[in-house]
């Protein structure tokens, strides 16, 4: 299972890559749930534990090899994903989206942090102001990405914003690959990097 900390775009990008690579996978997210080729309605970003494990069962029966899911801070706080083990967890950023529930940014961060204590590898946006706090004390493998810091595991270089999307060089582990994405904005650089890193960490070229 790959868990993303409440980021719809990254979740769909990862599943799209797996599909293109020929792997059957499941998706659990805000807009819909996908079991192989079947689309199911989604009531919550992350379902309650009973529905969640029911979806896992359906995915297993359908022959899914991977599950990609959005893990909301609400779900983490309410223990809906209690006792799951994630292969990878992705942290894109922390904004003020859910302060009506968490009340403070510290509470919000602590809720998200639970996901990264349940995973084997944390994939973290080093450019986010809360990344250092998130990384502090993690015992899992850590992979970082950045659009500006050469000390990150992976870096986006020579970003070119175009009318039809953007291009950049994906640099890491002594390799450089030219990326082209059909949507614009710096957030697309971060979202696509996170998805590419998941595929790379899975062992795909």
Short mmCIF file of C-alpha atoms in Angstrom, two decimals:
data_model
loop_
_atom_site.label_atom_id
_atom_site.label_comp_id
_atom_site.label_asym_id
_atom_site.label_seq_id
_atom_site.Cartn_x
_atom_site.Cartn_y
_atom_site.Cartn_z
CA UNK A 1 0.00 0.00 0.00
CA UNK A 2 1.16 3.49 -0.79
CA UNK A 3 -0.42 6.18 1.39
CA UNK A 4 -0.49 9.85 0.46
CA UNK A 5 -1.26 12.41 3.10
CA UNK A 6 -4.51 13.66 1.60
CA UNK A 7 -3.35 14.52 -1.93
CA UNK A 8 -5.78 13.48 -4.65
CA UNK A 9 -3.58 14.32 -7.65
CA UNK A 10 -0.56 12.31 -6.45
CA UNK A 11 -2.75 9.28 -5.68
CA UNK A 12 -4.26 9.24 -9.18
CA UNK A 13 -0.86 9.84 -10.82
CA UNK A 14 0.65 6.83 -9.02
CA UNK A 15 -2.24 4.57 -9.99
CA UNK A 16 -2.09 5.80 -13.60
CA UNK A 17 1.60 4.92 -13.75
CA UNK A 18 0.95 1.43 -12.34
CA UNK A 19 -1.82 0.90 -14.90
CA UNK A 20 0.46 2.02 -17.77
CA UNK A 21 3.08 -0.41 -16.48
CA UNK A 22 0.53 -3.23 -16.76
CA UNK A 23 -0.25 -3.77 -13.07
CA UNK A 24 -3.75 -4.18 -11.69
CA UNK A 25 -4.26 -1.89 -8.73
CA UNK A 26 -6.84 -0.49 -6.38
CA UNK A 27 -7.41 3.14 -5.45
CA UNK A 28 -9.06 4.64 -2.38
CA UNK A 29 -9.60 8.39 -2.52
CA UNK A 30 -11.76 11.47 -2.24
CA UNK A 31 -13.44 11.31 -5.64
CA UNK A 32 -13.95 7.56 -6.04
CA UNK A 33 -12.69 4.11 -5.12
CA UNK A 34 -11.38 1.85 -7.88
CA UNK A 35 -11.16 -1.93 -7.62
CA UNK A 36 -9.33 -3.17 -10.71
CA UNK A 37 -11.60 -1.96 -13.51
CA UNK A 38 -14.64 -1.21 -11.33
CA UNK A 39 -15.41 2.28 -10.03
CA UNK A 40 -17.19 2.51 -6.66
CA UNK A 41 -18.55 5.63 -4.94
CA UNK A 42 -16.56 7.22 -2.11
CA UNK A 43 -18.30 8.68 0.93
CA UNK A 44 -15.10 9.73 2.71
CA UNK A 45 -11.53 10.28 1.54
CA UNK A 46 -10.52 7.36 3.78
CA UNK A 47 -13.40 5.00 4.69
CA UNK A 48 -14.04 3.64 8.17
CA UNK A 49 -12.13 0.49 9.10
CA UNK A 50 -14.94 -1.93 8.16
CA UNK A 51 -15.48 -0.47 4.68
CA UNK A 52 -11.73 -0.08 4.18
CA UNK A 53 -11.01 -3.76 4.82
CA UNK A 54 -14.01 -4.74 2.70
CA UNK A 55 -12.43 -2.80 -0.17
CA UNK A 56 -9.10 -4.54 0.43
CA UNK A 57 -10.89 -7.89 0.22
CA UNK A 58 -12.55 -6.94 -3.08
CA UNK A 59 -9.18 -5.78 -4.44
CA UNK A 60 -7.55 -9.04 -3.44
CA UNK A 61 -10.33 -11.02 -5.13
CA UNK A 62 -9.95 -8.88 -8.27
CA UNK A 63 -6.24 -9.68 -8.46
CA UNK A 64 -4.93 -6.22 -7.56
CA UNK A 65 -1.20 -6.16 -6.85
CA UNK A 66 -1.04 -2.64 -5.45
CA UNK A 67 -3.29 -0.32 -3.47
CA UNK A 68 -2.85 3.44 -3.62
CA UNK A 69 -4.85 5.43 -1.10
CA UNK A 70 -5.36 8.90 0.25
CA UNK A 71 -5.02 8.83 4.01
CA UNK A 72 -6.77 11.84 5.55
CA UNK A 73 -5.67 13.43 8.80
CA UNK A 74 -9.21 12.78 10.11
CA UNK A 75 -8.79 9.06 9.39
CA UNK A 76 -5.44 9.00 11.15
CA UNK A 77 -6.83 10.82 14.17
CA UNK A 78 -9.85 8.50 14.30
CA UNK A 79 -7.70 5.36 13.86
CA UNK A 80 -9.50 4.24 10.68
CA UNK A 81 -6.17 2.88 9.35
CA UNK A 82 -5.04 1.46 12.69
CA UNK A 83 -2.51 -1.39 12.42
CA UNK A 84 -2.01 -1.09 8.64
CA UNK A 85 1.54 -1.20 7.29
CA UNK A 86 2.34 1.02 4.32
CA UNK A 87 5.24 0.34 1.97
CA UNK A 88 5.51 4.05 1.15
CA UNK A 89 3.94 7.21 2.55
CA UNK A 90 4.05 10.54 0.72
CA UNK A 91 4.05 13.97 2.36
CA UNK A 92 3.40 16.82 -0.09
CA UNK A 93 2.62 19.78 2.17
CA UNK A 94 0.72 21.02 5.22
CA UNK A 95 -1.80 23.83 4.75
CA UNK A 96 -4.62 25.26 6.86
CA UNK A 97 -7.31 23.13 5.19
CA UNK A 98 -8.57 21.25 8.24
CA UNK A 99 -8.06 23.56 11.20
CA UNK A 100 -11.82 23.44 11.85
CA UNK A 101 -11.17 19.86 13.00
CA UNK A 102 -7.58 19.97 14.34
CA UNK A 103 -7.72 23.56 15.71
CA UNK A 104 -3.92 24.08 15.54
CA UNK A 105 -1.23 23.38 12.95
CA UNK A 106 0.68 21.36 15.55
CA UNK A 107 -2.32 19.05 16.10
CA UNK A 108 -2.71 18.75 12.33
CA UNK A 109 0.97 17.85 11.90
CA UNK A 110 0.84 15.28 14.70
CA UNK A 111 -2.15 13.62 13.04
CA UNK A 112 -0.32 13.39 9.70
CA UNK A 113 2.83 12.17 11.44
CA UNK A 114 1.04 8.95 12.42
CA UNK A 115 1.08 7.81 8.79
CA UNK A 116 4.87 8.10 8.70
CA UNK A 117 5.18 5.90 11.77
CA UNK A 118 3.25 3.18 9.91
CA UNK A 119 5.36 3.06 6.75
CA UNK A 120 8.62 1.49 5.59
CA UNK A 121 9.64 4.49 3.46
CA UNK A 122 8.70 8.17 3.88
CA UNK A 123 8.75 10.29 0.71
CA UNK A 124 8.81 13.91 1.88
CA UNK A 125 8.68 17.31 0.18
CA UNK A 126 11.75 19.00 1.69
CA UNK A 127 10.56 22.43 0.50
CA UNK A 128 7.54 22.47 2.81
CA UNK A 129 8.11 24.47 5.99
CA UNK A 130 6.87 21.60 8.17
CA UNK A 131 9.11 18.91 6.63
CA UNK A 132 11.87 19.18 9.26
CA UNK A 133 9.39 18.70 12.08
CA UNK A 134 7.84 15.77 10.27
CA UNK A 135 11.20 14.10 9.64
CA UNK A 136 12.43 14.57 13.20
CA UNK A 137 12.46 11.22 14.96
CA UNK A 138 11.31 9.04 12.02
CA UNK A 139 12.90 5.59 12.08
CA UNK A 140 11.83 4.47 8.59
CA UNK A 141 13.80 4.99 5.38
CA UNK A 142 13.56 8.64 4.29
CA UNK A 143 13.52 9.92 0.71
CA UNK A 144 13.24 13.67 0.13
CA UNK A 145 12.44 15.75 -2.94
CA UNK A 146 12.79 19.43 -3.74
CA UNK A 147 12.50 22.03 -6.47
CA UNK A 148 15.41 24.03 -5.04
CA UNK A 149 17.59 22.06 -2.58
CA UNK A 150 20.42 20.00 -4.08
CA UNK A 151 20.75 18.14 -0.77
CA UNK A 152 17.41 16.40 -1.35
CA UNK A 153 17.41 12.81 -2.60
CA UNK A 154 15.66 13.97 -5.79
CA UNK A 155 15.65 17.48 -7.23
CA UNK A 156 13.74 19.22 -10.03
CA UNK A 157 16.13 21.33 -12.11
CA UNK A 158 15.65 23.75 -15.03
CA UNK A 159 11.87 23.97 -14.62
CA UNK A 160 10.26 25.39 -17.75
CA UNK A 161 6.64 26.58 -17.42
CA UNK A 162 4.88 26.47 -20.79
CA UNK A 163 1.41 27.28 -22.11
CA UNK A 164 0.69 23.55 -22.49
CA UNK A 165 2.16 22.42 -19.15
CA UNK A 166 5.72 22.23 -17.88
CA UNK A 167 9.05 20.47 -18.27
CA UNK A 168 11.85 19.82 -15.81
CA UNK A 169 14.88 17.64 -15.21
CA UNK A 170 14.36 14.95 -12.58
CA UNK A 171 17.74 14.49 -10.88
CA UNK A 172 18.70 11.82 -8.34
CA UNK A 173 20.78 8.71 -7.71
CA UNK A 174 23.25 9.73 -10.45
CA UNK A 175 20.53 9.88 -13.08
CA UNK A 176 18.85 12.72 -14.98
CA UNK A 177 15.52 12.30 -16.76
CA UNK A 178 13.56 14.96 -18.66
CA UNK A 179 9.93 15.14 -17.50
CA UNK A 180 6.99 16.67 -19.32
CA UNK A 181 3.63 17.19 -17.60
CA UNK A 182 0.46 18.54 -19.25
CA UNK A 183 -0.65 20.71 -16.31
CA UNK A 184 1.10 23.84 -15.09
CA UNK A 185 2.04 25.40 -11.76
CA UNK A 186 4.77 24.66 -9.23
CA UNK A 187 2.40 22.33 -7.36
CA UNK A 188 2.46 20.10 -10.46
CA UNK A 189 6.24 19.81 -10.15
CA UNK A 190 5.85 18.59 -6.56
CA UNK A 191 2.91 16.27 -7.30
CA UNK A 192 4.58 14.67 -10.31
CA UNK A 193 7.90 14.30 -8.48
CA UNK A 194 6.17 12.48 -5.62
CA UNK A 195 4.46 10.08 -8.04
CA UNK A 196 7.64 9.49 -10.07
CA UNK A 197 9.60 8.77 -6.88
CA UNK A 198 7.03 6.16 -5.81
CA UNK A 199 7.46 4.40 -9.17
CA UNK A 200 11.24 4.73 -8.94
CA UNK A 201 11.32 3.36 -5.40
CA UNK A 202 9.20 0.43 -6.64
CA UNK A 203 12.09 -0.36 -8.98
CA UNK A 204 10.67 0.91 -12.27
CA UNK A 205 12.93 2.88 -14.58
#
